[in-house]
Short mmCIF file of C-alpha atoms in Angstrom, two decimals:
data_model
loop_
_atom_site.label_atom_id
_atom_site.label_comp_id
_atom_site.label_asym_id
_atom_site.label_seq_id
_atom_site.Cartn_x
_atom_site.Cartn_y
_atom_site.Cartn_z
CA MET A 1 125.76 132.50 113.13
CA ASP A 2 126.14 132.26 109.36
CA GLU A 3 123.31 131.75 106.87
CA LYS A 4 123.74 127.96 106.62
CA GLU A 5 123.63 127.45 110.39
CA LYS A 6 120.57 129.68 110.66
CA SER A 7 118.81 127.79 107.84
CA PHE A 8 119.63 124.43 109.44
CA GLY A 9 118.38 125.66 112.80
CA GLN A 10 115.05 126.73 111.29
CA TRP A 11 114.74 123.40 109.44
CA SER A 12 115.49 121.33 112.56
CA LYS A 13 112.99 123.34 114.62
CA ARG A 14 110.28 122.88 111.99
CA PHE A 15 111.10 119.17 111.69
CA GLY A 16 110.86 118.75 115.46
CA ILE A 17 107.44 120.44 115.55
CA VAL A 18 106.12 118.25 112.71
CA LEU A 19 107.51 115.09 114.30
CA GLY A 20 106.03 115.96 117.68
CA PHE A 21 102.64 116.80 116.15
CA GLY A 22 102.62 113.51 114.22
CA PHE A 23 103.50 111.57 117.37
CA LEU A 24 100.62 113.21 119.27
CA ILE A 25 98.15 112.32 116.50
CA PHE A 26 99.37 108.73 116.42
CA PHE A 27 99.20 108.46 120.22
CA PHE A 28 95.64 109.79 120.39
CA THR A 29 94.61 107.51 117.53
CA PHE A 30 95.94 104.57 119.52
CA LEU A 31 94.38 105.77 122.78
CA PHE A 32 90.90 106.46 121.37
CA TYR A 33 90.92 103.17 119.44
CA MET A 34 91.72 101.23 122.63
CA LEU A 35 89.02 103.06 124.58
CA PHE A 36 86.18 103.30 122.04
CA HIS A 37 86.52 100.43 119.57
CA PRO A 38 85.19 97.91 122.14
CA PHE A 39 81.84 99.74 121.92
CA ALA A 40 81.53 99.02 118.19
CA ASP A 41 79.47 95.91 118.85
CA LYS A 42 77.72 96.90 122.08
CA THR A 43 76.15 100.10 120.71
CA ARG A 44 75.29 98.98 117.18
CA GLY A 45 71.59 98.87 117.99
CA ASN A 46 71.41 102.55 118.91
CA GLY A 47 73.70 104.08 116.33
CA GLN A 48 77.20 103.46 117.66
CA VAL A 49 76.71 106.09 120.36
CA ALA A 50 80.26 106.03 121.75
CA ALA A 51 82.06 106.63 118.44
CA VAL A 52 79.53 109.23 117.27
CA ALA A 53 79.74 111.05 120.60
CA LEU A 54 83.54 111.09 120.37
CA ALA A 55 83.45 112.51 116.84
CA LEU A 56 80.88 115.17 117.74
CA PHE A 57 82.80 116.23 120.83
CA LEU A 58 86.09 116.62 118.96
CA LEU A 59 84.44 118.37 116.00
CA ILE A 60 82.71 120.81 118.36
CA LEU A 61 86.12 121.58 119.88
CA LEU A 62 87.55 122.29 116.41
CA VAL A 63 84.59 124.47 115.40
CA THR A 64 84.88 126.38 118.68
CA ALA A 65 88.59 126.89 118.09
CA GLY A 66 87.86 128.19 114.58
CA ILE A 67 85.21 130.62 115.87
CA LEU A 68 87.53 131.95 118.57
CA LEU A 69 90.42 132.37 116.13
CA HIS A 70 88.11 134.22 113.74
CA HIS A 71 86.80 136.44 116.56
CA PHE A 72 90.31 137.46 117.58
CA LYS A 73 91.36 137.85 113.92
CA LYS A 74 93.92 135.04 114.17
CA LEU A 75 92.30 132.74 111.61
CA ASP A 76 94.64 132.77 108.64
CA GLN A 77 94.77 130.25 105.77
CA LYS A 78 97.33 128.00 107.49
CA LYS A 79 95.10 127.62 110.54
CA ILE A 80 92.11 126.88 108.31
CA PHE A 81 94.11 124.10 106.65
CA LEU A 82 95.12 122.75 110.07
CA LEU A 83 91.48 122.67 111.21
CA ILE A 84 90.49 120.82 108.02
CA ILE A 85 93.26 118.25 108.52
CA LEU A 86 92.26 117.69 112.15
CA ALA A 87 88.57 117.41 111.24
CA SER A 88 89.34 114.77 108.60
CA TRP A 89 91.39 112.88 111.20
CA VAL A 90 88.46 113.00 113.64
CA LEU A 91 86.15 111.46 111.03
CA SER A 92 88.71 108.76 110.24
CA LEU A 93 89.15 108.05 113.94
CA ALA A 94 85.38 107.78 114.41
CA TYR A 95 85.23 105.37 111.46
CA ILE A 96 87.70 102.89 112.96
CA CYS A 97 86.01 103.14 116.38
CA TYR A 98 82.55 102.79 114.86
CA ASN A 99 83.10 99.71 112.71
CA PRO A 100 84.19 96.19 113.65
CA SER A 101 87.39 95.04 111.96
CA THR A 102 85.54 92.74 109.54
CA VAL A 103 83.25 95.44 108.09
CA ARG A 104 83.85 96.72 104.51
CA GLN A 105 87.08 94.76 104.07
CA HIS A 106 88.36 93.24 100.83
CA ASP A 107 90.56 90.12 100.60
CA VAL A 108 91.51 90.47 104.27
CA TRP A 109 90.11 87.59 106.30
CA GLY A 110 90.55 83.96 105.24
CA SER A 111 93.11 81.45 104.10
CA ASN A 112 96.03 83.03 102.21
CA GLU A 113 94.47 86.50 102.50
CA HIS A 114 96.10 89.68 103.83
CA SER A 115 95.65 88.75 107.49
CA GLU A 116 97.37 85.41 106.94
CA TYR A 117 100.17 87.17 105.00
CA ALA A 118 100.87 89.49 107.95
CA PHE A 119 100.61 86.69 110.51
CA TYR A 120 103.02 84.49 108.56
CA ILE A 121 105.68 87.19 108.82
CA TYR A 122 104.64 87.86 112.43
CA ASP A 123 105.02 84.19 113.41
CA THR A 124 108.07 83.21 111.35
CA GLY A 125 109.90 86.41 110.42
CA ALA A 126 110.02 85.16 106.81
CA LEU A 127 108.04 85.61 103.62
CA PRO A 128 105.44 82.98 102.66
CA PRO A 129 106.81 80.17 100.44
CA THR A 130 103.89 80.49 98.02
CA ASN A 131 102.22 83.13 95.84
CA ASN A 132 98.69 81.82 96.37
CA CYS A 133 95.85 84.34 96.67
CA GLN A 134 97.10 87.55 98.32
CA PHE A 135 100.60 86.22 98.96
CA TYR A 136 101.63 87.39 95.49
CA HIS A 137 101.61 91.02 96.62
CA PRO A 138 104.87 92.79 97.55
CA PRO A 139 105.49 92.53 101.30
CA LEU A 140 105.55 96.16 102.49
CA ASN A 141 102.04 96.21 103.96
CA ALA A 142 102.38 92.78 105.59
CA PHE A 143 105.78 93.76 107.01
CA LEU A 144 104.45 97.01 108.51
CA GLN A 145 101.43 95.21 109.96
CA SER A 146 103.48 92.38 111.45
CA THR A 147 105.85 94.93 113.00
CA TRP A 148 102.92 96.84 114.47
CA MET A 149 101.42 93.62 115.87
CA HIS A 150 104.70 92.91 117.65
CA ILE A 151 104.58 96.43 119.12
CA MET A 152 100.96 95.96 120.20
CA ASP A 153 101.78 92.58 121.73
CA PHE A 154 104.59 94.21 123.72
CA ILE A 155 102.33 97.06 124.93
CA VAL A 156 99.51 94.69 125.91
CA ASN A 157 101.83 92.45 127.91
CA LEU A 158 103.68 95.41 129.44
CA PHE A 159 100.47 96.87 130.89
CA GLY A 160 98.75 93.55 131.57
CA LEU A 161 95.89 94.17 129.11
CA THR A 162 95.62 90.64 127.69
CA ASP A 163 92.27 89.86 129.33
CA TYR A 164 90.88 93.29 128.41
CA VAL A 165 91.68 93.05 124.70
CA SER A 166 90.66 89.38 124.48
CA THR A 167 87.20 90.09 125.86
CA SER A 168 86.51 93.63 124.63
CA PHE A 169 87.58 93.50 120.96
CA GLN A 170 85.41 90.64 119.70
CA SER A 171 82.92 92.62 117.62
CA GLY A 172 82.48 90.92 114.24
CA MET A 173 85.25 88.46 115.13
CA TYR A 174 86.52 86.22 112.34
CA SER A 175 85.70 82.68 113.42
CA ASP A 176 89.06 81.11 112.44
CA TYR A 177 91.01 83.35 114.83
CA ASN A 178 91.11 83.45 118.58
CA ALA A 179 90.15 86.73 120.23
CA TYR A 180 93.72 87.89 120.83
CA ARG A 181 94.94 87.38 117.26
CA TYR A 182 91.77 89.02 115.96
CA PHE A 183 92.54 92.05 118.16
CA LEU A 184 96.16 92.19 117.01
CA TYR A 185 95.33 92.29 113.33
CA GLY A 186 92.30 94.56 113.80
CA SER A 187 94.52 97.09 115.58
CA CYS A 188 96.33 97.64 112.26
CA ALA A 189 93.44 100.02 111.51
CA ILE A 190 95.42 102.48 113.67
CA LEU A 191 98.08 102.47 110.95
CA SER A 192 95.51 103.02 108.18
CA CYS A 193 93.95 105.90 110.11
CA PHE A 194 97.37 107.52 110.53
CA TYR A 195 98.05 107.08 106.80
CA ARG A 196 94.88 109.09 106.11
CA PHE A 197 96.13 111.87 108.37
CA ILE A 198 99.39 112.08 106.40
CA GLU A 199 97.48 112.00 103.09
CA ALA A 200 95.33 114.95 104.19
CA ILE A 201 98.48 116.96 104.86
CA PHE A 202 99.92 116.19 101.43
CA PHE A 203 96.61 116.83 99.64
CA ILE A 204 96.80 120.38 100.98
CA LYS A 205 100.52 120.66 100.20
CA ILE A 206 99.70 119.73 96.59
CA LEU A 207 97.03 122.45 96.44
CA THR A 208 99.35 125.08 97.92
CA LEU A 209 101.91 124.41 95.20
CA TYR A 210 99.51 126.26 92.90
CA LYS A 211 97.62 128.63 95.19
CA THR A 212 98.18 129.36 98.85
CA GLU A 213 94.93 130.99 99.94
CA GLY A 214 91.38 131.78 98.96
CA LYS A 215 87.89 130.30 99.27
CA ASP A 216 88.41 128.08 96.25
CA VAL A 217 91.53 126.51 97.80
CA THR A 218 89.65 125.95 101.06
CA LEU A 219 86.80 124.27 99.16
CA LEU A 220 89.18 122.02 97.24
CA ALA A 221 90.96 121.11 100.49
CA CYS A 222 87.62 120.09 102.00
CA LEU A 223 86.72 118.01 98.95
CA ALA A 224 90.06 116.21 99.07
CA CYS A 225 90.19 115.62 102.83
CA PHE A 226 86.54 114.67 103.35
CA TYR A 227 86.04 112.47 100.29
CA PRO A 228 83.93 109.53 101.62
CA ARG A 229 85.81 106.70 99.92
CA LEU A 230 89.10 107.94 101.32
CA ASN A 231 87.56 108.06 104.77
CA GLU A 232 86.74 104.38 104.30
CA PHE A 233 90.43 103.80 103.60
CA SER A 234 91.12 104.71 107.23
CA GLY A 235 89.64 101.38 108.28
CA LEU A 236 90.87 99.14 105.47
CA LEU A 237 93.30 96.41 106.49
CA ASN A 238 94.52 95.34 103.05
CA ASN A 239 97.40 96.92 101.14
CA ASP A 240 95.35 99.70 99.49
CA PRO A 241 95.92 102.36 102.21
CA VAL A 242 99.72 102.09 102.26
CA SER A 243 100.03 102.05 98.46
CA PHE A 244 97.69 105.04 98.18
CA LEU A 245 99.71 106.91 100.81
CA PHE A 246 103.00 106.58 98.96
CA SER A 247 101.33 107.23 95.60
CA THR A 248 100.07 110.53 96.99
CA LEU A 249 103.56 111.41 98.20
CA ALA A 250 105.09 110.49 94.83
CA ILE A 251 102.64 112.77 93.00
CA TYR A 252 103.39 115.60 95.42
CA TYR A 253 107.15 115.37 94.94
CA ALA A 254 106.76 115.13 91.15
CA LEU A 255 104.68 118.31 91.12
CA ARG A 256 107.05 119.99 93.56
CA PHE A 257 109.94 119.13 91.24
CA VAL A 258 108.21 121.10 88.49
CA LYS A 259 106.82 123.99 90.53
CA GLU A 260 109.60 124.75 93.02
CA GLY A 261 112.78 124.22 91.07
CA LYS A 262 114.16 120.99 89.68
CA SER A 263 115.99 119.85 92.79
CA TRP A 264 117.70 116.53 93.39
CA TYR A 265 115.76 116.18 96.65
CA SER A 266 112.33 116.32 94.97
CA ILE A 267 113.15 113.81 92.26
CA LEU A 268 114.85 111.48 94.74
CA MET A 269 111.85 111.56 97.09
CA CYS A 270 109.54 111.00 94.11
CA ALA A 271 111.52 107.89 93.17
CA ILE A 272 111.63 106.55 96.74
CA THR A 273 107.93 107.06 97.43
CA LEU A 274 106.98 105.63 94.03
CA GLY A 275 109.06 102.55 94.81
CA LEU A 276 107.41 102.21 98.23
CA ALA A 277 103.96 102.55 96.63
CA MET A 278 104.75 99.61 94.34
CA MET A 279 106.17 97.69 97.32
CA GLY A 280 102.70 98.07 98.79
CA LYS A 281 100.79 97.14 95.64
CA LEU A 282 102.17 96.62 92.17
CA ASN A 283 99.36 98.39 90.34
CA SER A 284 100.54 101.65 91.94
CA ALA A 285 102.84 101.68 88.92
CA VAL A 286 99.98 103.29 86.97
CA ILE A 287 101.00 106.68 88.38
CA CYS A 288 104.30 106.30 86.53
CA LEU A 289 102.46 107.25 83.35
CA PRO A 290 101.34 110.77 84.37
CA ILE A 291 104.62 111.36 86.24
CA GLY A 292 106.57 110.20 83.18
CA PHE A 293 104.57 112.49 80.87
CA LEU A 294 105.19 115.35 83.31
CA PHE A 295 108.95 114.81 83.20
CA VAL A 296 108.96 114.48 79.40
CA TYR A 297 106.98 117.72 79.13
CA GLU A 298 109.42 119.49 81.44
CA PHE A 299 112.39 118.09 79.54
CA VAL A 300 111.06 119.36 76.22
CA ARG A 301 110.12 122.71 77.74
CA SER A 302 113.57 123.07 79.29
CA CYS A 303 115.26 122.21 76.01
CA MET A 304 113.21 124.83 74.21
CA LYS A 305 114.16 127.43 76.80
CA LYS A 306 117.81 126.28 76.73
CA ARG A 307 118.15 126.02 80.46
CA ASP A 308 121.41 125.06 82.11
CA SER A 309 122.70 121.54 81.56
CA GLN A 310 122.62 120.55 85.23
CA LYS A 311 118.84 120.88 85.42
CA LEU A 312 118.50 118.96 82.16
CA TRP A 313 120.54 116.11 83.62
CA VAL A 314 118.31 116.06 86.70
CA ILE A 315 115.24 115.62 84.47
CA CYS A 316 116.94 112.90 82.41
CA LEU A 317 117.83 110.91 85.52
#
């Protein structure tokens, strides 16, 4: 086996592990949402017992795993990062199970709001003919949500869960929707929760571009992954979560372009994720300013160091 085949084999194995891990997280997010979100209304009087109990149980498992790994001297920095990522996911999961779908939302429920945007695509397969209210936004978030609602509709009908979801997911129900449509759109919180999981991974990847281990890196990882406002993003149903996700990815690839060699892959991924961020919400374009300054700085620095012309052309493009 030559070097290229060996490298590709390692890459494909790593990609398979990451894909499988992501699928498991998404599956458990879906499963716990279906099992515990119905309690959001029934347990409000005594502190949302079901969601809190779920979070505490999973966090205790993670803490126990950390203690055991430390005891057997297996707790390295990568495992610490993994425990932080999983703990942030648990908190995000508890948030979407704890809160009804109408709590702490912005421009979501109502005529020509984000829910109507997604349902228009869901019902017709076309974009709205007007730019009124929230319909002026680019369609990425509404498209993803309408696609997910079709998937949820298929799953519900496949397993005969129509009566269950129509009677169990009514907490805080928006009065203009029937119970089933309210459930369908509320289930898009599963997507937002999964976005937060991906963001936590890339927050840590950004940190490790500059330093790979140490107490300060662990502290910064905790601050980034457990920031309260970002935890609230895990339950938002508007277009903020998806635009923030791709903005985070764009920043990561821009920094990776600078720190790990000026590769075509990094700058291409930066461009794609930046475009997707603006397809979620146009004001994501604000991150073009720091990214642009970063590229200009690198261009000037490369010119002063008289680096090879190929890398200069990469920066120019």
